[in-house]
Short mmCIF file of C-alpha atoms and ligand atoms in Angstrom, two decimals:
data_model
loop_
_atom_site.label_atom_id
_atom_site.label_comp_id
_atom_site.label_asym_id
_atom_site.label_seq_id
_atom_site.Cartn_x
_atom_site.Cartn_y
_atom_site.Cartn_z
CA MET A 1 0.00 0.00 0.00
CA GLN A 2 0.98 3.67 0.00
CA GLY A 3 4.51 3.91 1.32
CA LEU A 4 7.16 6.58 1.05
CA LYS A 5 7.07 6.82 -2.75
CA ALA A 6 4.25 7.35 -5.23
CA GLU A 7 4.03 6.43 -8.87
CA LEU A 8 4.29 9.66 -10.86
CA LEU A 9 1.60 10.23 -13.47
CA ARG A 10 2.55 11.35 -16.97
CA GLY A 11 0.38 12.87 -19.67
CA PHE A 12 -0.54 15.85 -17.45
CA TRP A 13 0.14 19.54 -16.96
CA TYR A 14 1.69 20.28 -13.56
CA MET A 15 1.56 23.64 -11.81
CA ALA A 16 5.20 24.72 -11.56
CA MET A 17 5.05 28.22 -10.04
CA PRO A 18 3.10 31.48 -10.13
CA GLY A 19 3.76 33.55 -13.26
CA ALA A 20 4.65 36.53 -11.04
CA ASP A 21 7.81 34.64 -9.96
CA VAL A 22 9.14 34.58 -13.54
CA ARG A 23 10.24 38.10 -14.35
CA PRO A 24 11.38 39.21 -17.82
CA GLY A 25 15.10 38.63 -18.30
CA LYS A 26 15.35 36.42 -15.19
CA LEU A 27 15.63 32.64 -14.95
CA SER A 28 13.83 30.58 -12.32
CA HIS A 29 14.63 27.10 -11.17
CA VAL A 30 12.15 24.50 -10.00
CA MET A 31 12.22 20.71 -9.64
CA VAL A 32 9.10 18.96 -10.96
CA MET A 33 8.63 15.18 -11.44
CA GLY A 34 12.31 14.66 -10.57
CA GLU A 35 13.26 16.91 -13.47
CA PRO A 36 15.24 20.10 -12.81
CA LEU A 37 13.64 22.87 -14.86
CA VAL A 38 14.77 26.36 -15.81
CA ILE A 39 11.81 28.60 -16.55
CA GLY A 40 12.17 31.92 -18.32
CA ARG A 41 10.03 34.70 -19.75
CA ALA A 42 10.90 35.86 -23.27
CA LYS A 43 10.73 39.40 -24.66
CA ASP A 44 7.24 38.75 -26.04
CA ASN A 45 6.12 37.76 -22.50
CA SER A 46 5.77 34.06 -23.41
CA VAL A 47 7.22 31.50 -21.00
CA PHE A 48 9.36 28.44 -21.68
CA ALA A 49 10.78 25.50 -19.72
CA LEU A 50 14.00 23.57 -20.38
CA ARG A 51 15.87 20.88 -18.51
CA ASP A 52 18.06 22.90 -16.19
CA ILE A 53 21.31 21.16 -17.11
CA CYS A 54 23.87 22.40 -19.59
CA PRO A 55 24.64 19.57 -22.04
CA HIS A 56 28.33 20.58 -22.00
CA ARG A 57 29.35 19.93 -18.40
CA ALA A 58 26.03 19.79 -16.57
CA ILE A 59 25.99 23.09 -14.70
CA PRO A 60 22.39 24.27 -14.18
CA LEU A 61 21.47 26.79 -16.85
CA HIS A 62 19.58 29.05 -14.44
CA TYR A 63 22.96 30.33 -13.15
CA GLY A 64 23.50 31.80 -16.60
CA LYS A 65 22.35 35.04 -18.21
CA PHE A 66 19.17 35.49 -20.22
CA ASP A 67 18.77 38.41 -22.62
CA GLY A 68 15.13 37.65 -23.44
CA GLU A 69 16.16 35.49 -26.40
CA THR A 70 18.95 33.08 -25.49
CA ILE A 71 20.43 31.69 -22.28
CA GLU A 72 24.18 31.99 -21.87
CA CYS A 73 25.64 29.22 -19.69
CA CYS A 74 27.63 30.67 -16.79
CA TYR A 75 30.55 28.22 -17.23
CA HIS A 76 31.80 28.49 -20.85
CA GLY A 77 29.17 30.74 -22.41
CA TRP A 78 27.46 28.25 -24.70
CA ARG A 79 24.15 29.76 -25.76
CA PHE A 80 20.76 28.03 -25.95
CA ASN A 81 17.50 29.21 -27.48
CA GLN A 82 14.05 28.82 -25.91
CA GLN A 83 13.59 25.46 -27.65
CA GLY A 84 16.73 24.17 -25.90
CA ALA A 85 18.95 24.13 -29.02
CA CYS A 86 22.57 25.23 -28.73
CA VAL A 87 23.10 28.24 -31.00
CA ALA A 88 26.66 29.30 -30.15
CA ILE A 89 29.91 27.92 -28.67
CA PRO A 90 32.24 30.87 -28.10
CA SER A 91 35.44 28.79 -27.83
CA LEU A 92 35.28 27.57 -31.43
CA ARG A 93 37.90 29.01 -33.76
CA GLU A 94 37.59 29.32 -37.49
CA GLY A 95 37.76 25.88 -39.03
CA GLN A 96 36.83 24.11 -35.79
CA ARG A 97 33.48 22.47 -36.28
CA ALA A 98 30.86 21.24 -33.89
CA ASP A 99 27.45 20.05 -35.05
CA LEU A 100 25.34 22.42 -32.97
CA SER A 101 22.12 20.76 -34.16
CA LYS A 102 23.01 17.72 -32.05
CA ILE A 103 23.54 19.72 -28.86
CA THR A 104 20.28 20.32 -27.03
CA THR A 105 18.72 20.35 -23.62
CA PRO A 106 15.14 19.01 -23.62
CA ALA A 107 12.29 21.55 -23.82
CA PHE A 108 8.94 20.98 -22.08
CA PRO A 109 5.56 22.38 -23.19
CA CYS A 110 5.02 25.38 -20.92
CA ARG A 111 2.04 27.78 -20.68
CA GLU A 112 0.87 30.58 -18.49
CA ARG A 113 -2.83 30.59 -17.66
CA GLN A 114 -4.69 32.60 -15.02
CA GLY A 115 -1.34 33.72 -13.62
CA LEU A 116 0.09 30.22 -13.15
CA ILE A 117 2.89 28.49 -15.04
CA TRP A 118 2.06 24.94 -16.10
CA VAL A 119 4.54 22.42 -17.53
CA TYR A 120 3.48 19.32 -19.45
CA PHE A 121 5.09 15.96 -18.74
CA ALA A 122 4.55 13.61 -21.65
CA ARG A 123 4.74 9.83 -21.49
CA ASP A 124 6.66 9.44 -24.73
CA GLY A 125 7.45 12.90 -25.94
CA GLU A 126 3.90 13.31 -27.33
CA ALA A 127 2.36 16.79 -27.51
CA PRO A 128 -0.44 17.64 -25.04
CA SER A 129 -3.79 16.55 -26.49
CA GLY A 130 -7.42 15.71 -25.69
CA ALA A 131 -8.62 16.89 -22.28
CA GLU A 132 -5.02 17.87 -21.49
CA ALA A 133 -4.41 19.85 -24.70
CA GLU A 134 -4.29 22.98 -22.53
CA PRO A 135 -3.53 23.46 -18.81
CA PRO A 136 -6.59 23.26 -16.51
CA ALA A 137 -8.73 26.40 -16.34
CA MET A 138 -10.19 27.59 -13.05
CA PRO A 139 -13.88 28.54 -13.13
CA ILE A 140 -15.28 32.10 -12.91
CA PHE A 141 -12.05 34.05 -13.63
CA ALA A 142 -10.78 34.97 -17.11
CA ASP A 143 -7.61 33.55 -18.64
CA ASP A 144 -5.56 36.67 -17.92
CA VAL A 145 -6.61 37.10 -14.28
CA ALA A 146 -3.79 36.25 -11.89
CA PRO A 147 -4.47 34.96 -8.36
CA GLN A 148 -4.28 37.41 -5.47
CA LEU A 149 -2.81 34.94 -3.03
CA HIS A 150 -0.28 32.15 -3.34
CA CYS A 151 1.57 30.11 -0.75
CA MET A 152 3.79 27.07 -1.31
CA LEU A 153 5.33 24.73 1.23
CA PRO A 154 7.49 21.69 0.48
CA PHE A 155 6.04 18.51 2.00
CA SER A 156 8.27 15.51 2.83
CA CYS A 157 5.79 13.03 1.46
CA SER A 158 4.74 11.49 -1.81
CA THR A 159 1.88 12.92 -3.86
CA ASP A 160 -0.32 10.06 -2.61
CA HIS A 161 -0.07 11.11 1.03
CA ALA A 162 -0.32 14.78 0.07
CA ALA A 163 -3.49 13.94 -1.90
CA PHE A 164 -4.94 11.94 0.99
CA GLY A 165 -4.43 14.94 3.25
CA LEU A 166 -6.14 17.17 0.71
CA MET A 167 -9.32 15.09 0.60
CA ASP A 168 -9.30 13.97 4.23
CA PRO A 169 -12.48 15.25 5.89
CA THR A 170 -11.66 14.15 9.44
CA HIS A 171 -8.17 15.45 10.23
CA ALA A 172 -9.08 19.11 10.74
CA ALA A 173 -10.33 18.57 14.30
CA TYR A 174 -6.92 17.22 15.28
CA VAL A 175 -4.52 19.02 12.95
CA HIS A 176 -6.01 22.45 12.16
CA THR A 177 -6.66 23.77 15.62
CA SER A 178 -5.77 27.31 16.63
CA TRP A 179 -7.27 29.80 19.02
CA TRP A 180 -8.86 31.51 16.00
CA PHE A 181 -10.02 28.38 14.21
CA LYS A 182 -11.89 25.30 15.44
CA ARG A 183 -11.17 26.03 19.10
CA ASN A 184 -13.71 23.42 20.16
CA ALA A 185 -12.84 21.20 17.29
CA ARG A 186 -13.01 17.94 19.23
CA LYS A 187 -16.78 18.36 19.45
CA LEU A 188 -17.42 16.23 16.39
CA ARG A 189 -20.62 16.59 14.44
CA PRO A 190 -22.23 14.26 11.91
CA LYS A 191 -21.58 15.27 8.27
CA GLU A 192 -23.15 14.02 5.10
CA LYS A 193 -22.14 15.11 1.60
CA GLN A 194 -23.11 14.10 -1.91
CA PHE A 195 -20.38 13.21 -4.38
CA GLU A 196 -20.44 12.48 -8.08
CA PRO A 197 -17.88 11.63 -10.75
CA ALA A 198 -16.40 14.62 -12.57
CA GLU A 199 -13.72 15.11 -15.19
CA LEU A 200 -10.61 13.11 -14.20
CA GLY A 201 -11.90 12.70 -10.65
CA TRP A 202 -14.99 13.59 -8.62
CA LYS A 203 -16.73 16.48 -6.95
CA MET A 204 -18.55 17.26 -3.76
CA VAL A 205 -21.86 18.50 -5.13
CA ARG A 206 -22.64 22.20 -4.67
CA HIS A 207 -24.17 22.89 -1.26
CA GLN A 208 -25.12 25.95 0.79
CA ILE A 209 -22.74 27.24 3.46
CA PRO A 210 -24.57 27.93 6.75
CA PRO A 211 -25.23 31.69 7.05
CA GLN A 212 -23.62 31.82 10.52
CA ASN A 213 -20.24 31.08 8.91
CA LEU A 214 -18.66 34.53 9.37
CA ALA A 215 -15.73 34.17 6.95
CA TYR A 216 -18.12 33.71 4.06
CA LYS A 217 -20.37 36.67 4.90
CA ILE A 218 -18.26 39.01 2.77
CA LEU A 219 -19.42 37.07 -0.29
CA GLY A 220 -23.01 38.13 0.31
CA ARG A 221 -26.04 35.95 0.81
CA ASN A 222 -26.83 32.46 -0.46
CA VAL A 223 -23.21 31.38 -0.35
CA SER A 224 -22.64 27.94 -1.84
CA THR A 225 -19.58 25.87 -2.61
CA GLU A 226 -18.54 23.10 -4.94
CA ILE A 227 -15.27 21.21 -4.49
CA SER A 228 -13.75 19.08 -7.20
CA TYR A 229 -10.74 16.79 -7.02
CA ARG A 230 -8.97 15.68 -10.16
CA LEU A 231 -5.80 14.14 -11.46
CA PRO A 232 -2.92 14.78 -11.22
CA GLY A 233 -3.56 16.34 -7.79
CA LEU A 234 -5.80 19.39 -7.99
CA ARG A 235 -8.47 20.43 -5.51
CA ILE A 236 -10.61 23.24 -6.89
CA GLU A 237 -13.12 24.98 -4.64
CA GLU A 238 -15.60 27.36 -6.20
CA VAL A 239 -17.45 29.52 -3.68
CA ARG A 240 -20.26 31.74 -4.97
CA GLY A 241 -22.26 34.33 -3.08
CA ASP A 242 -24.74 36.85 -4.47
CA ARG A 243 -22.06 39.59 -4.23
CA HIS A 244 -18.68 37.92 -4.66
CA GLN A 245 -16.92 34.74 -5.71
CA VAL A 246 -13.75 32.99 -4.63
CA VAL A 247 -11.85 30.18 -6.32
CA GLY A 248 -9.32 28.22 -4.28
CA LEU A 249 -6.87 25.85 -5.91
CA THR A 250 -4.65 23.44 -4.05
CA ALA A 251 -2.12 21.94 -6.46
CA ILE A 252 0.12 19.11 -5.32
CA THR A 253 3.08 19.02 -7.66
CA PRO A 254 5.54 16.14 -7.35
CA VAL A 255 9.08 17.35 -6.78
CA THR A 256 10.28 13.73 -6.79
CA ASP A 257 8.44 10.47 -6.08
CA GLU A 258 8.72 11.19 -2.35
CA GLN A 259 8.70 14.99 -2.11
CA THR A 260 5.79 17.24 -2.99
CA ALA A 261 5.31 20.98 -3.45
CA VAL A 262 1.89 21.95 -2.09
CA HIS A 263 0.59 25.20 -3.57
CA GLN A 264 -2.41 27.01 -2.11
CA ILE A 265 -3.80 29.68 -4.44
CA PHE A 266 -6.81 32.03 -4.34
CA TRP A 267 -8.57 34.19 -6.89
CA LEU A 268 -10.95 36.62 -5.19
CA SER A 269 -13.47 38.93 -6.79
CA PRO A 270 -13.55 41.65 -4.05
CA LYS A 271 -11.06 44.34 -5.06
CA TRP A 272 -10.69 45.72 -1.54
CA VAL A 273 -8.83 42.70 -0.11
CA ALA A 274 -5.37 44.15 -0.88
CA PRO A 275 -4.71 45.56 2.63
CA PHE A 276 -5.66 42.22 4.19
CA LYS A 277 -3.33 40.19 1.98
CA PRO A 278 -0.40 39.95 4.44
CA LEU A 279 -2.74 38.64 7.16
CA MET A 280 -4.46 36.23 4.78
CA ARG A 281 -1.10 34.96 3.53
CA HIS A 282 0.01 34.42 7.13
CA LEU A 283 -3.12 32.41 7.94
CA MET A 284 -2.73 30.33 4.78
CA ARG A 285 0.81 29.54 5.78
CA VAL A 286 -0.13 28.57 9.34
CA PHE A 287 -2.83 26.27 7.98
CA LEU A 288 -0.62 24.64 5.34
CA ASP A 289 2.21 24.27 7.83
CA GLN A 290 -0.05 22.23 10.11
CA ASP A 291 -0.50 19.77 7.22
CA ARG A 292 3.24 19.85 6.50
CA VAL A 293 4.16 18.99 10.09
CA VAL A 294 1.73 16.09 10.22
CA VAL A 295 3.12 14.41 7.07
CA GLN A 296 6.65 15.01 8.34
CA ARG A 297 5.73 13.01 11.46
CA GLN A 298 3.92 10.41 9.38
CA ARG A 299 7.16 9.90 7.47
CA GLU A 300 8.84 8.59 10.62
CA GLY A 301 6.27 5.79 10.67
CA LEU A 302 6.27 5.13 6.94
CA MET A 303 10.06 4.63 7.04
CA THR A 304 9.40 1.28 8.73
CA SER A 305 7.27 0.16 5.71
CA PRO A 306 4.15 -0.65 7.73
CA LYS A 307 0.77 -1.71 6.37
CA VAL A 308 -1.59 1.26 6.47
CA MET A 309 -5.39 1.39 6.38
CA LEU A 310 -8.14 3.31 4.61
CA ILE A 311 -11.57 3.15 6.27
CA ASN A 312 -15.13 4.00 5.16
CA ASP A 313 -16.40 6.67 4.79
CA ALA A 314 -13.66 8.94 6.13
CA ASP A 315 -11.05 7.59 3.69
CA THR A 316 -13.36 6.71 0.81
CA GLN A 317 -12.06 9.65 -1.21
CA ALA A 318 -8.48 8.42 -0.68
CA ARG A 319 -9.62 5.10 -2.18
CA TRP A 320 -11.18 6.97 -5.10
CA TRP A 321 -7.87 8.77 -5.67
CA MET A 322 -6.07 5.42 -6.02
CA ARG A 323 -8.81 4.04 -8.30
CA VAL A 324 -8.81 7.05 -10.62
CA LYS A 325 -5.03 6.97 -10.73
CA ASP A 326 -4.97 3.24 -11.51
CA GLU A 327 -7.52 3.77 -14.28
CA TRP A 328 -5.36 6.54 -15.79
CA GLU A 329 -2.39 4.17 -15.92
CA ALA A 330 -4.47 1.21 -17.19
CA ALA A 331 -6.03 3.32 -19.97
CA ALA A 332 -2.57 4.39 -21.14
CA ARG A 333 -1.27 0.82 -20.99
CA ASP A 334 -4.23 -0.50 -23.01
CA LYS A 335 -4.13 2.53 -25.36
CA ARG A 336 -7.79 3.41 -24.71
CA PRO A 337 -9.56 6.50 -23.37
CA PHE A 338 -9.79 7.06 -19.62
CA VAL A 339 -13.18 5.93 -18.25
CA ASN A 340 -14.10 7.36 -14.88
CA PRO A 341 -14.61 4.33 -12.58
CA LEU A 342 -16.58 6.22 -9.88
CA LYS A 343 -20.34 6.32 -9.20
CA PRO A 344 -22.41 9.00 -7.43
CA MET A 345 -22.39 8.39 -3.69
CA THR A 346 -23.28 9.94 -0.33
CA LEU A 347 -20.52 9.85 2.26
CA ARG A 348 -21.10 10.18 6.01
CA TRP A 349 -18.62 10.83 8.77
CA MET A 350 -18.07 12.68 12.07
CA SER A 351 -15.87 15.77 11.99
S1 FES B 1 29.04 23.77 -18.78
FE1 FES B 1 27.71 25.02 -19.90
S2 FES B 1 29.00 25.90 -21.38
FE2 FES B 1 30.28 24.54 -20.35
FE1 FE2 B 2 -5.36 19.84 6.18
#
């Protein structure tokens, strides 16, 4: 069962970083799917991603210089274009030949959408297609609207355990307790929610949020929420009130098969939230850090390779995650389309 490592899924776009972190003329480094990436923004504002290793003597390219067109390696000045092809070797003298067309560092499909940079990891070098032709789009907000809040913490766990935490309805009473949140959390109450299959995963069907829930009052009246979970590790919450809307995305991006970057991102329609951003960012961080600490502790146990359990209905969604993931792999193996294996269901638990 789920140990320290998870199988990494290919054929998906992964959220690499917020677009705001990639400034023109600068190079950013990030590790995704065990692959070191250098991400840059060209003069025309487009973004690109290359393997962050110089094919000459392996120094990461992000230490080099970028003039908006080509990257100059910091070691011997070889230059690479945004497709990863070597276009110049300064040490060559007249008459000395090198076949530059054979010198490349791999390029990855890379797009910016709604202020996030997504990188595609193919199975066999194929171009993104079908449902994954483009990176996922968040509801409500337009393609050029960047999120107002972003927070990322590195988790010492595989994407499976990060995903389980994401869809775990019963840990909050024990993990997310603060004087300002769930102070009497141990008073568990019965919960019942409807779920149905959705694209590449499932969703908790839209339901009203009780009007006494203060945090949601700013959205107006009749506040309702819908939460969807989909491969390769996205939780999208769409909260609508009669005045405002909020979209929350949690993206779990594999750094390696046992390390995960957990991104928490919000798009908010109220324009007046700017002064509250530092406080909101702080609270997001506190919350996410509680999850980070718990998986860090869990790691101590997982190191002994124990058998672990998933129980109904609290862990049913964790089971669904494994089923949807298995189906994704089976469909690719059998060269057939993905068929969602889930059925509509009501889940009940105490939390
Ligand atoms: S290591 Fe990059 S140019 Fe030599
Ligand atoms: Fe949590």
